[in-house]
């Protein structure tokens, strides 16, 4: 309910912002590019899954010290802990490295990022991040257009980093006016209230600019200009650290469970470090003074002392977390357990149903029926037909013929949400039921139901492939192509209607035997479509490559139907199924009926019943 | 005495088998009746509107029901013959 209002509200606020302020437009575009870059990075890393990069990464992160060194080195090199953290989230999301390895890198990145403060404070260097973005995007697109999977992966990686840089650049540009307007000396507050206030300010600036590096730049400039006191600058640095974790957490929202866990790890670690920094700020300042004197930093060189503080307080955080990394990982695994928002929950699989074999079978049967209903709806939409149309008495051939567009449908996503999760729950429940005391009949019935559940999953997988080409050729201007796809849609749609009617029928209504007619009908349609395709190829109504696509898609449509009928055979079987089996047709009989028209004659009743 | 007991047991066993067969015949006949009713309904649908969109599907259904009923009747005939053979013995 809340979601229904949130999206329009966000769109309205954005629209108003775009209209009211050009800076806001730049900042919003920066955020959008940043998130898009994150998605490109994930895509890019996935291209290398199973390859040498995976082996290299695993080897570099198989020990905590190695992950830590990797984090420090890469962040010092890239000068962006946010980027390293986001890339690490991508690694963990793609399961290329373990969560523990990811935590090591994140901790290392926090330490590596302190080199930035040293560089700015010591050398006054600053990387023009936007300048790097352009060539990366150009090279990225060129690589992405290549056929090789590895080159495509490189292309996505370059695009990802390029978009991240461009996003940060846009955000910085957008906030330039804001940065210039900052007069932090106006907020100078002493004591713990000042520490808390400036930590908050540092955090906010980092969240807005999406870069702790940029925040440190502002702090150092402000410190050099005397706009901010040394004590308050220390608190700002703590806030910048905390803000970078929030930036990563935002990036982690677009990732999967592994990525989310790592984002939480980063947030947890930085919160802990910030808490220690705030609580012991005076002791840390004292330590900085002594270490600075030891390494020859002048007492009045507040910029280098700030860089030293940044390094020391991060080092304290690292030393505190290192001994308990394993426990930290276990804690995250236990508590951070997201399920996709739209993920379908089982309706009938309760632990109590496992008490007896018969209740377990009944629960699984109901759940597989639930899965069947979900699949039915998804398949209807996959054909670009409304469920209500299939469920009605309306003409299906007209509905197919007058379809104006193929519904844009993320079958993969829907499969994950509505089918796979439910199928996994069913399989796991059956496994649990079979591990308990069971009868042979129940065990066989559970086996059949698991097979039915798998058939449903296979039907959806076939629809995934079919839908892809339907989107491409389904509305083709070439009538010969369109008609073939319409035929396929019609075959599946008719089957869906028939199965719906059988599902609603009474159990004793010989439903099991009715499925034989559907099998014959399917075989006939398949043969007829193949004959039509041969005819079209002979008359050169379409190219051989299109013909191949149509043939493949016909096979997918056939798989959808065949799997659904197989699942229905298990789900719709009545109590009299033993006698049903005697009368039902075998594969050979179905094939011979599909290839020949039966003569219209009536059998002579030998048992006293009329065959007319 | 022993032969008499043995014969009595054998008769009971053979009777049980006949009963099972008759039960099966009854089940098949019930199913045949349902199929027959379904066949009538489908024919009625087709007679009312021979040009209906799903006419071909209905014809296939009728052909399949025909084949299923044929199988059922053959099975009934077979069971009846088996019963008769036992009666003669």
XYZ file of C-alpha atoms in Angstrom:
701
model
C 0.000 0.000 0.000
C 2.807 2.352 1.026
C 4.769 1.527 -2.104
C 1.858 2.629 -4.270
C 2.233 6.178 -2.954
C 6.007 6.338 -2.509
C 6.907 6.031 -6.192
C 4.536 8.786 -7.423
C 5.710 10.980 -4.524
C 9.375 10.476 -5.408
C 8.611 11.198 -9.068
C 6.750 14.369 -8.102
C 9.553 15.601 -5.847
C 12.100 14.897 -8.572
C 9.975 16.653 -11.201
C 9.619 19.690 -8.938
C 13.344 19.659 -8.200
C 14.220 19.513 -11.907
C 11.902 22.435 -12.561
C 13.113 24.506 -9.612
C 16.878 24.002 -9.665
C 19.447 23.178 -12.317
C 21.930 22.102 -9.591
C 19.399 19.601 -8.318
C 19.081 18.234 -11.853
C 22.835 17.644 -11.943
C 22.901 16.014 -8.520
C 19.975 13.719 -9.375
C 21.574 12.792 -12.709
C 24.771 12.081 -10.783
C 22.970 9.700 -8.417
C 21.261 7.963 -11.367
C 24.558 7.564 -13.233
C 26.240 6.357 -10.056
C 23.673 3.608 -9.522
C 23.725 2.682 -13.216
C 27.499 2.399 -13.033
C 27.081 0.041 -10.096
C 24.780 -2.186 -12.175
C 27.253 -2.162 -15.108
C 30.049 -3.193 -12.742
C 28.046 -6.147 -11.472
C 27.277 -7.174 -15.046
C 30.927 -6.861 -15.958
C 32.199 -8.975 -13.082
C 29.648 -11.668 -13.807
C 31.235 -12.093 -17.263
C 34.417 -13.254 -15.529
C 32.733 -15.639 -13.110
C 34.301 -19.088 -13.433
C 37.384 -17.706 -15.144
C 40.880 -16.723 -14.143
C 39.764 -13.557 -12.344
C 37.773 -15.685 -9.914
C 40.829 -17.813 -9.170
C 43.024 -14.708 -8.795
C 40.539 -12.990 -6.507
C 40.007 -16.108 -4.420
C 43.750 -16.471 -4.007
C 44.114 -12.800 -3.064
C 41.337 -13.004 -0.511
C 41.649 -16.532 0.923
C 43.324 -15.180 4.057
C 42.266 -12.177 6.075
C 45.624 -10.447 5.806
C 45.540 -10.853 2.017
C 42.047 -9.299 1.772
C 43.207 -6.514 4.032
C 46.285 -5.855 1.886
C 44.141 -6.020 -1.262
C 41.765 -3.430 0.228
C 44.569 -1.093 1.308
C 46.466 -1.405 -1.982
C 43.499 -1.018 -4.310
C 42.066 1.966 -2.406
C 45.445 3.702 -2.263
C 45.720 3.145 -6.018
C 42.185 4.172 -6.952
C 41.889 6.876 -4.296
C 38.271 6.030 -3.628
C 37.151 3.806 -0.773
C 33.588 4.157 -2.030
C 34.554 2.705 -5.393
C 36.533 -0.150 -3.842
C 33.668 -0.879 -1.436
C 31.122 -0.859 -4.246
C 33.322 -3.061 -6.437
C 33.762 -5.446 -3.502
C 29.990 -5.580 -3.059
C 29.807 -6.544 -6.751
C 32.409 -9.290 -6.150
C 30.473 -10.670 -3.215
C 27.147 -10.347 -5.076
C 28.560 -12.334 -7.997
C 29.853 -14.868 -5.401
C 33.384 -14.431 -6.697
C 34.696 -13.912 -3.177
C 33.392 -14.903 0.237
C 31.736 -12.536 2.680
C 34.740 -12.814 5.026
C 37.059 -11.879 2.151
C 34.806 -8.928 1.339
C 34.863 -7.742 4.951
C 38.677 -7.878 4.857
C 38.751 -5.716 1.728
C 36.292 -3.206 3.194
C 38.362 -2.869 6.360
C 41.486 -2.484 4.244
C 39.746 0.097 2.049
C 38.999 2.195 5.125
C 42.675 2.250 5.928
C 43.713 2.744 2.287
C 41.481 5.779 1.908
C 43.506 7.635 4.530
C 46.333 7.905 2.000
C 44.085 10.411 0.192
C 44.233 12.811 3.100
C 48.037 12.474 3.116
C 48.179 13.169 -0.617
C 45.920 16.228 -0.406
C 47.465 17.539 2.735
C 51.028 16.738 1.772
C 51.138 17.228 -1.961
C 47.918 19.048 -2.720
C 47.135 16.536 -5.436
C 43.624 16.059 -6.663
C 42.318 13.657 -9.274
C 39.880 15.086 -11.823
C 37.534 12.160 -11.623
C 35.269 13.385 -14.452
C 38.245 13.564 -16.803
C 38.807 9.820 -16.414
C 35.163 9.011 -17.054
C 34.978 10.048 -20.718
C 37.688 7.783 -22.164
C 36.441 4.935 -19.989
C 32.938 5.294 -21.393
C 34.227 5.405 -24.993
C 36.475 2.366 -24.532
C 33.743 0.672 -22.551
C 31.206 0.970 -25.374
C 33.743 -0.265 -27.950
C 34.559 -3.325 -25.823
C 30.914 -3.944 -25.032
C 30.087 -4.161 -28.726
C 32.555 -7.052 -29.215
C 31.343 -10.632 -29.503
C 33.816 -12.133 -27.019
C 32.314 -12.595 -23.560
C 35.520 -11.471 -21.837
C 35.780 -8.295 -23.919
C 32.124 -7.562 -23.269
C 32.876 -7.999 -19.567
C 35.790 -5.567 -19.796
C 33.459 -3.161 -21.606
C 30.886 -3.356 -18.819
C 33.597 -2.853 -16.191
C 34.928 0.236 -17.950
C 31.416 1.551 -18.428
C 30.669 0.849 -14.777
C 33.696 2.714 -13.465
C 33.153 5.456 -16.060
C 29.557 5.964 -14.988
C 30.555 5.920 -11.309
C 33.158 8.612 -11.981
C 30.751 10.599 -14.128
C 28.085 10.302 -11.430
C 30.450 11.590 -8.747
C 31.589 14.344 -11.117
C 27.996 15.431 -11.754
C 27.260 15.451 -8.037
C 30.329 17.526 -7.300
C 29.446 19.969 -10.050
C 25.913 20.210 -8.774
C 27.082 20.996 -5.268
C 29.783 23.395 -6.292
C 27.623 26.363 -5.456
C 26.771 24.754 -2.139
C 30.433 24.066 -1.369
C 31.359 27.659 -2.096
C 28.619 28.808 0.259
C 29.899 26.735 3.184
C 31.168 28.768 6.109
C 31.883 26.154 8.709
C 33.340 28.632 11.178
C 29.791 29.828 11.811
C 29.076 26.443 13.400
C 32.183 26.309 15.621
C 31.092 24.546 18.783
C 33.356 23.200 21.481
C 33.039 20.094 23.642
C 31.177 16.852 22.874
C 28.220 18.744 21.421
C 30.603 20.190 18.830
C 32.062 16.751 18.102
C 28.597 15.274 17.518
C 27.428 18.252 15.447
C 30.482 18.224 13.194
C 30.406 14.449 12.837
C 26.854 14.847 11.598
C 27.852 17.646 9.203
C 30.772 15.592 7.844
C 28.501 12.634 7.371
C 25.857 14.662 5.540
C 28.386 16.275 3.199
C 29.807 12.837 2.334
C 26.363 11.349 1.718
C 25.475 14.244 -0.555
C 28.796 14.213 -2.421
C 29.041 10.408 -2.364
C 32.765 10.675 -1.660
C 34.632 10.887 1.635
C 37.636 11.924 -0.405
C 35.799 15.037 -1.606
C 34.648 15.769 1.943
C 38.209 15.540 3.206
C 39.179 17.971 0.490
C 36.560 20.423 1.793
C 37.688 19.882 5.396
C 41.349 20.388 4.580
C 40.603 23.517 2.535
C 38.418 24.877 5.329
C 41.103 24.055 7.894
C 43.775 25.749 5.806
C 41.540 28.817 5.411
C 40.847 28.875 9.142
C 37.128 28.440 8.606
C 37.081 25.495 10.930
C 38.965 24.703 14.114
C 41.359 21.732 14.310
C 39.107 19.974 16.892
C 36.020 20.377 14.733
C 37.947 19.227 11.660
C 38.734 15.963 13.480
C 35.003 15.414 14.058
C 34.285 16.233 10.432
C 36.779 13.529 9.392
C 34.961 11.006 11.603
C 31.679 12.061 9.955
C 33.219 11.649 6.482
C 34.164 8.085 7.374
C 30.639 7.343 8.540
C 29.150 8.995 5.454
C 31.179 6.800 3.105
C 29.598 3.734 4.742
C 26.153 5.165 4.078
C 27.167 5.725 0.442
C 28.169 2.072 0.217
C 24.948 1.009 1.909
C 23.015 2.892 -0.791
C 24.991 1.068 -3.465
C 24.429 -2.218 -1.633
C 20.667 -1.792 -1.942
C 20.972 -2.567 -5.672
C 22.934 -5.753 -4.912
C 21.780 -9.218 -3.852
C 21.863 -10.745 -0.382
C 25.673 -11.156 -0.299
C 26.119 -7.546 -1.372
C 23.616 -6.341 1.217
C 25.427 -8.247 3.959
C 28.682 -6.617 2.978
C 27.058 -3.184 2.901
C 25.840 -3.855 6.460
C 29.354 -4.977 7.404
C 30.749 -1.690 6.139
C 28.109 0.286 7.978
C 28.649 -1.700 11.188
C 32.426 -1.360 11.045
C 32.317 2.379 10.343
C 29.721 2.954 13.064
C 31.950 1.166 15.541
C 35.031 3.113 14.412
C 33.100 6.391 14.580
C 31.837 5.566 18.090
C 35.384 4.858 19.267
C 36.613 8.017 17.516
C 33.965 10.193 19.152
C 34.325 8.681 22.614
C 38.115 8.841 22.646
C 38.636 11.936 20.497
C 40.759 13.674 23.112
C 42.972 10.629 23.660
C 43.347 10.230 19.892
C 44.254 13.914 19.540
C 46.878 13.440 22.258
C 48.228 10.380 20.401
C 48.344 12.376 17.143
C 50.376 15.117 18.827
C 52.925 12.599 20.128
C 53.205 10.580 16.899
C 53.431 13.829 14.885
C 56.317 14.968 17.066
C 57.964 11.579 16.584
C 57.767 11.618 12.772
C 58.681 15.273 12.460
C 55.376 16.973 11.689
C 55.344 20.578 12.841
C 52.986 21.349 15.724
C 51.110 23.975 13.698
C 50.813 21.824 10.567
C 47.169 20.991 11.244
C 46.595 19.617 7.761
C 49.143 16.821 8.100
C 48.039 16.236 11.688
C 44.475 15.788 10.435
C 45.745 13.251 7.891
C 47.552 11.471 10.728
C 44.411 11.506 12.866
C 42.433 10.057 9.960
C 44.926 7.213 9.631
C 45.232 6.519 13.362
C 41.549 6.397 14.167
C 40.903 4.077 11.211
C 43.817 1.917 12.357
C 42.274 1.673 15.835
C 39.006 0.509 14.219
C 40.856 -2.125 12.181
C 42.747 -3.408 15.234
C 39.494 -3.688 17.184
C 37.605 -5.608 14.486
C 40.362 -7.942 13.260
C 40.191 -10.483 16.113
C 36.404 -10.863 15.754
C 35.973 -10.899 11.967
C 34.692 -14.513 11.929
C 32.093 -13.790 14.602
C 31.134 -10.610 12.761
C 30.579 -12.626 9.567
C 28.437 -15.191 11.410
C 26.389 -12.403 12.948
C 25.693 -10.941 9.499
C 24.815 -14.357 8.036
C 22.364 -14.918 10.876
C 20.634 -11.565 11.017
C 20.806 -10.137 7.514
C 18.452 -12.457 5.632
C 16.536 -10.583 3.004
C 13.936 -12.145 0.797
C 13.036 -10.402 -2.458
C 10.135 -8.038 -1.814
C 7.734 -9.729 -4.199
C 8.874 -13.237 -3.386
C 6.009 -15.703 -3.200
C 5.503 -17.387 0.141
C 4.161 -20.936 0.487
C 0.544 -20.997 1.655
C 0.232 -24.572 2.882
C 3.683 -25.773 3.944
C 3.557 -25.511 7.720
C 5.755 -27.585 10.048
C 2.609 -29.135 11.600
C 1.758 -30.644 8.214
C 4.814 -32.878 8.580
C 3.231 -34.718 11.524
C 1.687 -37.485 9.409
C 2.518 -38.705 5.876
C -1.015 -37.987 4.606
C -1.074 -34.365 5.842
C 2.355 -33.824 4.304
C 1.097 -35.143 0.940
C -2.056 -33.009 1.141
C -0.057 -29.878 1.979
C 2.411 -30.468 -0.846
C -0.425 -31.138 -3.310
C -2.113 -27.846 -2.381
C 1.185 -25.988 -2.658
C 1.991 -27.443 -6.074
C -1.503 -26.358 -7.152
C -0.629 -22.890 -5.861
C 2.561 -23.017 -7.933
C 0.519 -24.175 -10.926
C -1.825 -21.181 -10.549
C 1.146 -18.793 -10.372
C 2.663 -20.374 -13.462
C -0.683 -20.178 -15.256
C -0.871 -16.423 -14.732
C 2.749 -15.902 -15.719
C 2.313 -17.959 -18.897
C -0.834 -16.026 -19.843
C 1.084 -12.759 -19.558
C 4.031 -14.343 -21.366
C 1.663 -14.828 -24.319
C 0.634 -11.167 -23.978
C -2.921 -12.163 -23.111
C -4.849 -11.088 -20.052
C -5.808 -13.835 -17.636
C -9.430 -12.715 -17.768
C -9.477 -13.290 -21.543
C -8.219 -16.843 -21.202
C -10.607 -17.458 -18.332
C -13.615 -16.218 -20.357
C -15.560 -17.629 -23.291
C -14.180 -14.945 -25.632
C -12.563 -15.953 -28.902
C -8.902 -16.699 -28.287
C -7.970 -16.549 -31.967
C -9.324 -12.999 -32.128
C -7.548 -12.016 -28.915
C -4.291 -13.323 -30.393
C -4.898 -11.807 -33.818
C -5.712 -8.343 -32.493
C -2.849 -8.143 -30.016
C -1.218 -4.767 -30.598
C 1.934 -5.209 -28.555
C 3.867 -7.895 -26.745
C 3.722 -7.206 -23.011
C 7.113 -6.149 -21.711
C 7.683 -8.723 -19.058
C 10.757 -9.578 -17.021
C 10.138 -13.331 -17.071
C 13.461 -13.932 -15.302
C 12.466 -11.703 -12.428
C 8.954 -13.148 -12.212
C 10.396 -16.655 -12.348
C 12.629 -15.837 -9.381
C 9.789 -14.232 -7.431
C 6.784 -16.404 -8.137
C 8.114 -19.782 -9.230
C 11.642 -20.588 -8.126
C 11.241 -19.575 -4.488
C 8.036 -21.604 -4.183
C 9.559 -24.611 -5.975
C 12.545 -24.476 -3.600
C 10.203 -24.436 -0.603
C 8.278 -27.414 -2.006
C 11.466 -29.400 -2.666
C 12.813 -28.642 0.790
C 9.476 -29.557 2.455
C 9.337 -32.858 0.557
C 12.912 -33.590 1.629
C 11.939 -32.949 5.234
C 8.795 -35.111 4.913
C 10.766 -38.004 3.428
C 13.332 -37.869 6.189
C 10.561 -38.608 8.681
C 8.479 -41.746 9.088
C 6.553 -42.292 5.870
C 4.610 -44.931 3.955
C 5.487 -46.235 0.514
C 2.303 -44.740 -0.973
C 3.048 -41.301 0.488
C 6.629 -41.479 -0.600
C 5.598 -42.267 -4.180
C 2.973 -39.544 -4.133
C 5.531 -37.007 -2.882
C 7.889 -38.088 -5.629
C 5.157 -37.530 -8.237
C 4.315 -34.118 -6.784
C 7.954 -33.069 -6.811
C 8.109 -34.095 -10.455
C 4.948 -32.041 -11.141
C 6.542 -29.037 -9.453
C 9.621 -29.504 -11.617
C 7.464 -29.791 -14.751
C 5.894 -26.430 -13.910
C 9.347 -24.886 -13.475
C 10.431 -26.331 -16.829
C 7.333 -24.850 -18.484
C 8.272 -21.392 -17.224
C 11.869 -21.824 -18.349
C 10.635 -22.667 -21.844
C 8.410 -19.567 -21.716
C 11.475 -17.447 -20.861
C 13.033 -18.394 -24.198
C 9.778 -18.151 -26.120
C 8.974 -14.706 -24.737
C 12.367 -13.396 -25.821
C 11.660 -14.169 -29.481
C 7.988 -13.230 -29.160
C 9.146 -9.734 -28.230
C 11.317 -9.731 -31.334
C 9.113 -11.382 -33.950
C 5.653 -11.534 -32.367
C 4.532 -8.261 -33.950
C 6.597 -8.672 -37.129
C 5.404 -6.669 -40.154
C 5.973 -9.825 -42.216
C 2.557 -11.562 -42.029
C 4.097 -14.998 -42.595
C 6.233 -14.618 -39.447
C 3.501 -13.005 -37.358
C 1.009 -15.760 -38.263
C 3.401 -18.503 -37.152
C 3.912 -16.812 -33.778
C 0.182 -16.227 -33.484
C -0.334 -19.960 -34.072
C 2.083 -20.802 -31.272
C 0.408 -18.340 -28.917
C -2.982 -19.767 -29.788
C -1.911 -23.353 -29.077
C -0.567 -22.434 -25.633
C -3.525 -20.142 -24.874
C -6.044 -22.876 -25.725
C -4.210 -25.305 -23.516
C -4.233 -22.783 -20.675
C -8.002 -22.363 -21.087
C -8.574 -26.126 -21.154
C -6.426 -26.650 -18.062
C -8.290 -23.893 -16.249
C -11.577 -25.596 -16.996
C -10.212 -28.973 -15.892
C -8.897 -27.388 -12.686
C -12.395 -26.117 -11.924
C -14.050 -29.444 -12.818
C -15.229 -31.923 -10.196
C -12.629 -34.595 -9.303
C -14.859 -37.406 -10.628
C -15.277 -35.658 -13.956
C -12.807 -37.920 -15.787
C -10.280 -35.077 -15.894
C -7.384 -37.452 -16.174
C -8.762 -38.955 -19.374
C -9.421 -35.486 -20.787
C -5.685 -34.827 -20.781
C -5.254 -37.444 -23.530
C -7.235 -35.205 -25.881
C -4.933 -32.304 -25.011
C -1.899 -34.435 -25.820
C -3.327 -35.458 -29.206
C -4.322 -31.870 -29.922
C -0.814 -30.669 -29.055
C 0.833 -33.232 -31.322
C -1.499 -32.311 -34.182
C -0.839 -28.581 -33.795
C 2.867 -29.177 -33.649
C 2.852 -31.248 -36.848
C 0.642 -28.737 -38.610
C 2.916 -25.821 -37.634
C 6.021 -27.656 -38.824
C 4.301 -28.378 -42.169
C 3.438 -24.696 -42.490
C 7.043 -23.692 -41.768
C 8.323 -26.104 -44.442
C 5.851 -24.602 -46.883
C 6.940 -21.064 -46.039
C 10.630 -21.919 -46.459
C 9.889 -23.512 -49.853
C 8.079 -20.366 -50.958
C 10.795 -18.158 -49.441
C 8.346 -16.286 -47.277
C 11.063 -15.902 -44.672
C 14.790 -16.497 -44.330
C 16.345 -19.702 -43.042
C 17.549 -17.944 -39.884
C 14.034 -16.733 -39.059
C 12.740 -20.227 -39.854
C 15.240 -21.657 -37.366
C 14.049 -19.211 -34.697
C 10.438 -20.169 -35.380
C 11.263 -23.874 -35.181
C 13.121 -23.375 -31.902
C 10.246 -21.369 -30.525
C 7.765 -24.001 -31.634
C 9.813 -26.474 -29.605
C 9.660 -24.121 -26.602
C 5.897 -23.703 -26.981
C 5.606 -27.501 -27.196
C 7.716 -27.861 -24.044
C 5.495 -25.376 -22.194
C 2.389 -27.388 -23.115
C 3.909 -30.825 -22.562
C 5.223 -29.918 -19.112
C 1.922 -28.356 -18.082
C -0.022 -31.437 -19.177
C 2.408 -33.678 -17.280
C 1.988 -31.568 -14.151
C -1.794 -31.529 -14.576
C -1.774 -35.334 -14.888
C -0.466 -35.539 -11.322
C -2.472 -32.667 -9.884
C -5.881 -33.403 -11.410
C -5.886 -37.177 -10.935
C -9.026 -38.446 -9.195
C -9.573 -41.269 -6.732
C -10.500 -43.622 -9.598
C -7.135 -43.076 -11.235
C -6.387 -46.824 -11.379
C -9.278 -47.403 -13.771
C -8.405 -44.154 -15.562
C -4.976 -45.575 -16.262
C -6.544 -48.610 -17.960
C -8.437 -46.435 -20.393
C -5.947 -43.668 -20.988
C -3.987 -43.728 -24.232
C -0.321 -44.619 -24.374
C 2.325 -42.658 -26.281
C 2.010 -44.828 -29.399
C -1.782 -44.431 -29.506
C -1.474 -40.668 -29.100
C 1.062 -40.425 -31.921
C -1.056 -42.547 -34.280
C -4.162 -40.488 -33.471
C -2.272 -37.263 -34.095
C -1.059 -38.461 -37.487
C -4.383 -39.869 -38.716
C -7.995 -38.755 -38.640
C -10.127 -41.306 -36.847
C -13.023 -42.753 -38.915
C -16.393 -41.575 -37.664
C -17.817 -44.841 -36.477
C -19.229 -46.091 -33.192
C -17.956 -49.178 -31.396
C -20.355 -52.079 -30.834
C -21.004 -52.551 -27.141
C -20.123 -56.048 -25.896
C -21.162 -55.347 -22.336
C -24.701 -54.328 -23.023
C -23.900 -50.592 -23.361
C -24.565 -48.656 -26.506
C -21.489 -47.117 -28.199
C -23.490 -44.606 -30.120
C -10.849 -84.476 5.495
C -7.707 -82.773 4.391
C -8.752 -82.754 0.707
C -12.121 -81.302 1.654
C -10.458 -78.395 3.506
C -8.123 -77.741 0.645
C -10.995 -77.664 -1.870
C -12.951 -75.293 0.337
C -9.987 -72.905 0.587
C -9.446 -73.018 -3.180
C -13.109 -72.164 -3.874
C -12.915 -69.178 -1.526
C -9.743 -67.982 -3.275
C -11.289 -68.340 -6.736
C -14.436 -66.546 -5.596
C -12.348 -63.650 -4.292
C -10.644 -63.326 -7.646
C -14.025 -63.304 -9.434
C -15.240 -60.635 -7.023
C -12.243 -58.424 -7.788
C -12.846 -58.878 -11.496
C -16.516 -58.008 -11.130
C -15.585 -54.957 -9.102
C -13.257 -53.860 -11.886
C -15.980 -54.428 -14.507
C -18.293 -52.253 -12.424
C -15.724 -49.460 -12.137
C -15.031 -49.517 -15.869
C -18.759 -49.451 -16.652
C -19.169 -46.406 -14.412
C -16.324 -44.710 -16.174
C -17.739 -45.663 -19.567
C -21.035 -44.094 -18.570
C -19.267 -40.852 -17.677
C -17.374 -40.899 -20.937
C -20.595 -41.529 -22.788
C -22.210 -38.568 -21.077
C -19.231 -36.418 -21.948
C -19.418 -37.587 -25.541
C -23.089 -36.627 -25.695
C -22.376 -33.175 -24.265
C -19.608 -32.553 -26.755
C -21.720 -33.742 -29.687
C -24.523 -31.485 -28.568
C -22.122 -28.536 -28.443
C -20.888 -29.319 -31.934
C -24.401 -29.821 -33.359
C -25.566 -26.467 -31.996
C -22.687 -24.556 -33.636
C -20.680 -26.646 -36.097
C -18.592 -23.598 -37.085
C -17.463 -22.794 -33.552
C -13.816 -21.818 -33.006
C -12.960 -24.906 -31.003
C -14.784 -27.314 -33.346
C -11.539 -29.088 -34.271
C -10.608 -29.477 -30.624
C -14.034 -30.955 -29.885
C -13.649 -33.423 -32.747
C -10.279 -34.508 -31.360
C -11.880 -34.930 -27.932
C -14.621 -37.076 -29.473
C -12.029 -39.221 -31.256
C -10.089 -39.671 -28.040
C -13.203 -40.565 -26.046
C -14.070 -43.082 -28.779
C -10.629 -44.677 -28.457
C -10.822 -44.698 -24.652
C -14.275 -46.273 -24.645
C -13.051 -48.899 -27.101
C -10.230 -49.769 -24.717
C -12.665 -49.910 -21.819
C -15.094 -52.175 -23.657
C -12.297 -54.504 -24.726
C -11.177 -54.779 -21.113
C -14.741 -55.510 -19.964
C -15.049 -58.204 -22.637
C -11.744 -59.732 -21.556
C -12.749 -59.756 -17.876
C -16.126 -61.283 -18.668
C -14.505 -64.075 -20.662
C -12.119 -64.783 -17.801
C -15.078 -65.011 -15.412
C -16.930 -67.375 -17.759
C -13.853 -69.589 -18.069
C -13.668 -69.863 -14.281
C -17.379 -70.712 -14.033
C -16.936 -73.572 -16.543
C -13.981 -74.924 -14.531
